[in-house]
Short mmCIF file of C-alpha atoms in Angstrom, two decimals:
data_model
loop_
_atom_site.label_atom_id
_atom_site.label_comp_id
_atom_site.label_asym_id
_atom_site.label_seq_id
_atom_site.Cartn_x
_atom_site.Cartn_y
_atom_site.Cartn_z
CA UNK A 1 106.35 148.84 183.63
CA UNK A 2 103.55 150.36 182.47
CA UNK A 3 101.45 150.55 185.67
CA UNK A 4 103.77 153.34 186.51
CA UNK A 5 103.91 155.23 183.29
CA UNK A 6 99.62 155.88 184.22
CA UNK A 7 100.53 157.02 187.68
CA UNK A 8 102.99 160.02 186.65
CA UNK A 9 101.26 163.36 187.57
CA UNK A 10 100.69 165.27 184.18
CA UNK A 11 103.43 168.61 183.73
CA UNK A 12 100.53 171.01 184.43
CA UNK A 13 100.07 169.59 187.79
CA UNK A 14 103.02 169.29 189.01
CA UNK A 15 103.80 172.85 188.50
CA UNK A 16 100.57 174.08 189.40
CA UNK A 17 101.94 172.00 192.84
CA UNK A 18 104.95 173.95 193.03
CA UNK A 19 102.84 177.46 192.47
CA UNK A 20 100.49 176.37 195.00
CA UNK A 21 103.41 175.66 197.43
CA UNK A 22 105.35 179.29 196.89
CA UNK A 23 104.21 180.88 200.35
CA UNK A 24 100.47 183.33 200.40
CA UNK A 25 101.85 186.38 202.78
CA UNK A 26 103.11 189.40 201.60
CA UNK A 27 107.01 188.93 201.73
CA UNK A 28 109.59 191.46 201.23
CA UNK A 29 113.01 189.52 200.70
CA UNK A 30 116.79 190.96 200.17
CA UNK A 31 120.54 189.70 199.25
CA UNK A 32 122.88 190.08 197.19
CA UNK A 33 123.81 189.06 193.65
CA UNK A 34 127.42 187.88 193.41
CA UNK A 35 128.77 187.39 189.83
CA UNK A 36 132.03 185.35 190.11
CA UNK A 37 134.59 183.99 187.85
CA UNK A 38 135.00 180.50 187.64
CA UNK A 39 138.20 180.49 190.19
CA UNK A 40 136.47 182.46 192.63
CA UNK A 41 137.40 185.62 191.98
CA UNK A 42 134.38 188.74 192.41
CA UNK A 43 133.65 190.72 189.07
CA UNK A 44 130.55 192.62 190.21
CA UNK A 45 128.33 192.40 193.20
CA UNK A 46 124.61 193.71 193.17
CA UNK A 47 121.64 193.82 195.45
CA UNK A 48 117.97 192.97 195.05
CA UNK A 49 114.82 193.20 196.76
CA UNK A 50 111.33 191.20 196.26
CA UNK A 51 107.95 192.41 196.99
CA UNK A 52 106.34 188.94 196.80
CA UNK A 53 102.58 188.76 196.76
CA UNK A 54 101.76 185.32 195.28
CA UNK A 55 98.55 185.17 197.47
CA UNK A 56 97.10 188.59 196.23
CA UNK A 57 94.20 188.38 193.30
CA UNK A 58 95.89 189.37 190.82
CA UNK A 59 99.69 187.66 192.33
CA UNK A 60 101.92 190.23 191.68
CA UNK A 61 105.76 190.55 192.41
CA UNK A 62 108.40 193.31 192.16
CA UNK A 63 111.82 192.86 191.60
CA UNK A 64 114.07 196.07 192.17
CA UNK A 65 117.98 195.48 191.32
CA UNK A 66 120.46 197.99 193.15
CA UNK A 67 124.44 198.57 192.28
CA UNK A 68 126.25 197.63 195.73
CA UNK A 69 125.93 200.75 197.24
CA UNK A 70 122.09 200.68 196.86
CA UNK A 71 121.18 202.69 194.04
CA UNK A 72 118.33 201.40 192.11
CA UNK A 73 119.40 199.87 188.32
CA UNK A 74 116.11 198.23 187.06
CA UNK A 75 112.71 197.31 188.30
CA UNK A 76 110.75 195.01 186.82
CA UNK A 77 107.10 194.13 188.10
CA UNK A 78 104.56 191.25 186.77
CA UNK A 79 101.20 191.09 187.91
CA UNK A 80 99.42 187.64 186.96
CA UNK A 81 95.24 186.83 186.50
CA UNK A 82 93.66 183.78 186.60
CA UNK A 83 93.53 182.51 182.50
CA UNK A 84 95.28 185.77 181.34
CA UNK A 85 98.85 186.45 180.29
CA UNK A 86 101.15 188.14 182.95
CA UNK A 87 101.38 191.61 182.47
CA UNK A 88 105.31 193.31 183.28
CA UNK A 89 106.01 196.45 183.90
CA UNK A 90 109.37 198.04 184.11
CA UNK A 91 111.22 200.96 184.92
CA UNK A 92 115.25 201.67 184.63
CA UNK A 93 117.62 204.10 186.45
CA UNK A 94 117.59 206.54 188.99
CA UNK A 95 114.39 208.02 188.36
CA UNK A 96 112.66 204.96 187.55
CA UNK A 97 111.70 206.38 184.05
CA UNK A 98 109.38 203.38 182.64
CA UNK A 99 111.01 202.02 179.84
CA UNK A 100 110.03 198.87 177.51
CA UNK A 101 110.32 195.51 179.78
CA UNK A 102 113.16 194.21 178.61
CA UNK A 103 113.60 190.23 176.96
CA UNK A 104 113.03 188.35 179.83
CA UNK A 105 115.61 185.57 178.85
CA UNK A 106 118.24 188.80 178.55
CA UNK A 107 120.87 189.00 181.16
CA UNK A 108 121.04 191.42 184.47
CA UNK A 109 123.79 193.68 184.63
CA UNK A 110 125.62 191.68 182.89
CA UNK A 111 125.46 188.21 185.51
CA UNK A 112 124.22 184.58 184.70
CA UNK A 113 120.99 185.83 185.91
CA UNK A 114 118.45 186.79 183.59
CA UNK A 115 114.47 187.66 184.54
CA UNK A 116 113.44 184.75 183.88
CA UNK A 117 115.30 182.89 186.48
CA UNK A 118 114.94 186.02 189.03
CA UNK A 119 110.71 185.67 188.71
CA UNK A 120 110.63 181.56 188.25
CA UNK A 121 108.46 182.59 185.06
CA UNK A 122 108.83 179.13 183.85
CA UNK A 123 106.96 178.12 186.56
CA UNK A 124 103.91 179.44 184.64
CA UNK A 125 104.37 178.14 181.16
CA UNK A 126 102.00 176.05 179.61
CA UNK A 127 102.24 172.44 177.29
CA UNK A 128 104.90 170.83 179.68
CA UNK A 129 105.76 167.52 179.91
CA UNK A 130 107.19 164.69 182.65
CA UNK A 131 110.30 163.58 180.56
CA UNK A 132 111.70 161.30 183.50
CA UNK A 133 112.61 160.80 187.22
CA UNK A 134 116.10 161.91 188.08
CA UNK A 135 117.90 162.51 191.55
CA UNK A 136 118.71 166.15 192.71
CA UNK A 137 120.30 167.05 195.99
CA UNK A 138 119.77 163.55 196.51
CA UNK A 139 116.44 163.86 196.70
CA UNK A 140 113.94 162.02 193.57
CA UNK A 141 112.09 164.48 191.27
CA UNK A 142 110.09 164.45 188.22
CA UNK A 143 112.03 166.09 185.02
CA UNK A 144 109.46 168.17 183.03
CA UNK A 145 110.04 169.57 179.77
CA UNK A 146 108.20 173.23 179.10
CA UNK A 147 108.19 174.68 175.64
CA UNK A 148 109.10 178.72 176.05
CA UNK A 149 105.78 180.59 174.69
CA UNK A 150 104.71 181.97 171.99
CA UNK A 151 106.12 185.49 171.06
CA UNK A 152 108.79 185.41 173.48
CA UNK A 153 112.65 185.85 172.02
CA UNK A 154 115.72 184.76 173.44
CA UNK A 155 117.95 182.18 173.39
CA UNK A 156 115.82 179.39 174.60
CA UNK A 157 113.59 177.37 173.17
CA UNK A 158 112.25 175.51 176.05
CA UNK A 159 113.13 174.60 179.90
CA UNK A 160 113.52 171.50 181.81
CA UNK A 161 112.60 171.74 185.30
CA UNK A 162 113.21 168.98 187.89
CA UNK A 163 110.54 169.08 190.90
CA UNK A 164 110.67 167.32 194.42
CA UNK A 165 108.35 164.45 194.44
CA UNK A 166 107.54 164.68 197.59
CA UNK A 167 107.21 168.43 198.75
CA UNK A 168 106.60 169.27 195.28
CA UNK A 169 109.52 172.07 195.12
CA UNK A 170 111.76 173.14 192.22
CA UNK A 171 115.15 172.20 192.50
CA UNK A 172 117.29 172.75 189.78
CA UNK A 173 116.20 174.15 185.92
CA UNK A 174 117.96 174.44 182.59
CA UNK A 175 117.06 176.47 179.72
CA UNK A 176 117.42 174.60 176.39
CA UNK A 177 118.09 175.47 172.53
CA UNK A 178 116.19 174.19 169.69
CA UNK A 179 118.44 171.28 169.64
CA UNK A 180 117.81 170.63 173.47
CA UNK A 181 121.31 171.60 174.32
CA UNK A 182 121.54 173.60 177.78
CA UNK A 183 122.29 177.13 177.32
CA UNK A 184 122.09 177.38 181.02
CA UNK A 185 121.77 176.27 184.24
CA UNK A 186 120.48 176.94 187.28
CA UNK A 187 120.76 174.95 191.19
CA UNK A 188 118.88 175.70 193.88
CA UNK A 189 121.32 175.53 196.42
CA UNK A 190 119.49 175.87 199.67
CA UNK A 191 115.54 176.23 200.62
CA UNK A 192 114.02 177.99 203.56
CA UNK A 193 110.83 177.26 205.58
CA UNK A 194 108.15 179.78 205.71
CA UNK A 195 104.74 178.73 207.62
CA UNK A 196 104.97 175.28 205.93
CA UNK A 197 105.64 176.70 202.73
CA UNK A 198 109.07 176.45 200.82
CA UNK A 199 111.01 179.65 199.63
CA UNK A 200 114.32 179.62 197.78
CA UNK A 201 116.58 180.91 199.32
CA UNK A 202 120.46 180.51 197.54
CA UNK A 203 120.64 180.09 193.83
CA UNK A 204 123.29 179.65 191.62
CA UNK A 205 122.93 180.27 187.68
CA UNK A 206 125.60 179.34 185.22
CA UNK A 207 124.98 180.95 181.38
CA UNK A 208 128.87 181.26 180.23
CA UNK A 209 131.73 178.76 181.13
CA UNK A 210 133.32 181.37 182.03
CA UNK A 211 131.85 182.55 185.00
CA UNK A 212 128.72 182.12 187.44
CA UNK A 213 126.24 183.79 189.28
CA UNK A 214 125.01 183.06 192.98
CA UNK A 215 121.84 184.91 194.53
CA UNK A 216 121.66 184.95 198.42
CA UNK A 217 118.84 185.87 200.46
CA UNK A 218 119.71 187.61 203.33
CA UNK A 219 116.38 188.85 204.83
CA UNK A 220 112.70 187.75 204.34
CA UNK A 221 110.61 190.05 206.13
CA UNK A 222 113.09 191.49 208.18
CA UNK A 223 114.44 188.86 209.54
CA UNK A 224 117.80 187.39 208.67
#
């Protein structure tokens, strides 16, 4: 009825929830990035590392992505202010020449995974909306629509996110086209616990019906 159509939480807060909820410490987290055909079979598998420090003024982040044997590929770091645009900076190769950040909606290496999904950017965008209440992982969560924005390329033109009601986490996103048809998709697949805080810790992203892509965490801080 309409008594509960008032008492939805507005888009802005309920990311600014899930933001809030990402953990404060300084966390350095590895895995792997497994790009896999759709009957199982390995094409390419990659590693990354995080240097996560969503409690600093400004929150920055740095995401380094290795071949399997460890040899850094690309490195891509965002540094966010309070009421200011996030600022990237990247690097590519061996010598970690800095190079123009590439399109964040553009894939990595060649995987399901592009930078956008890798750094949750859409966790920052502005102008959402709650579109509905849907079930994931059997748990209920608020559907919000975010419009991608402005200046930024790419195949989508906005994202639907689905957050926890309860512990206010992200659970599952899709990026849309003009049309709102997915382009892709991506699960959370399992969450870990850090000091009361939530931290992803498996994804899997699917841009191609051809194949998917499944990030692990393996370490956070350490520790397995």
């Amino acid at each position: 009825g309409a008594q509960e159509t008032i008492s939805l939480p507005t888009a802005q807060q309920l990311l600014d929830d899930v933001i809030a909820r990402l953990p404060r410490e300084t966390l350095n987290v590895s895995g792997d990035i497994i790009l896999r055909k759709r009957r199982g079979i390995e094409l390419r598998e990659l590693k990354f590392q995080m240097l996560l420090k969503w409690g600093d003024s400004p929150a920055t982040a740095q995401y380094v992505i290795s071949d399997s044997l460890g040899q850094e590929l690309e490195r891509l770091t965002v540094s966010r202010s309070e009421g200011k645009d996030p600022v990237f900076t990247y690097a590519a190769g061996k010598a970690g020449s800095e190079a123009k950040a590439p399109d964040l909606s553009s894939a990595i290496q060649g995987t399901d995974i592009s930078w956008i999904d890798l750094t949750l950017a859409f966790l920052w965008w502005k102008d959402g909306r709650v579109t509905g209440q849907e079930d994931v992982l059997e748990r209920p969560c608020y559907v919000v629509e975010v419009p991608v924005p402005a200046g930024q390329t790419g195949p989508y033109a906005g994202v639907r996110i689905w957050v926890e009601e309860q512990n206010r986490m992200f659970l599952k996103a899709e990026g849309v086209d003009a049309n709102g048809k997915q382009v892709r998709v991506l699960w959370v697949k399992s969450v870990k616990k850090i000091n009361d805080r939530w931290m992803l810790k498996d994804m899997e992203v699917q841009a191609s019906p051809v194949h998917r892509t499944k990030l692990i965490v393996r370490e956070v801080n350490g520790e397995k």
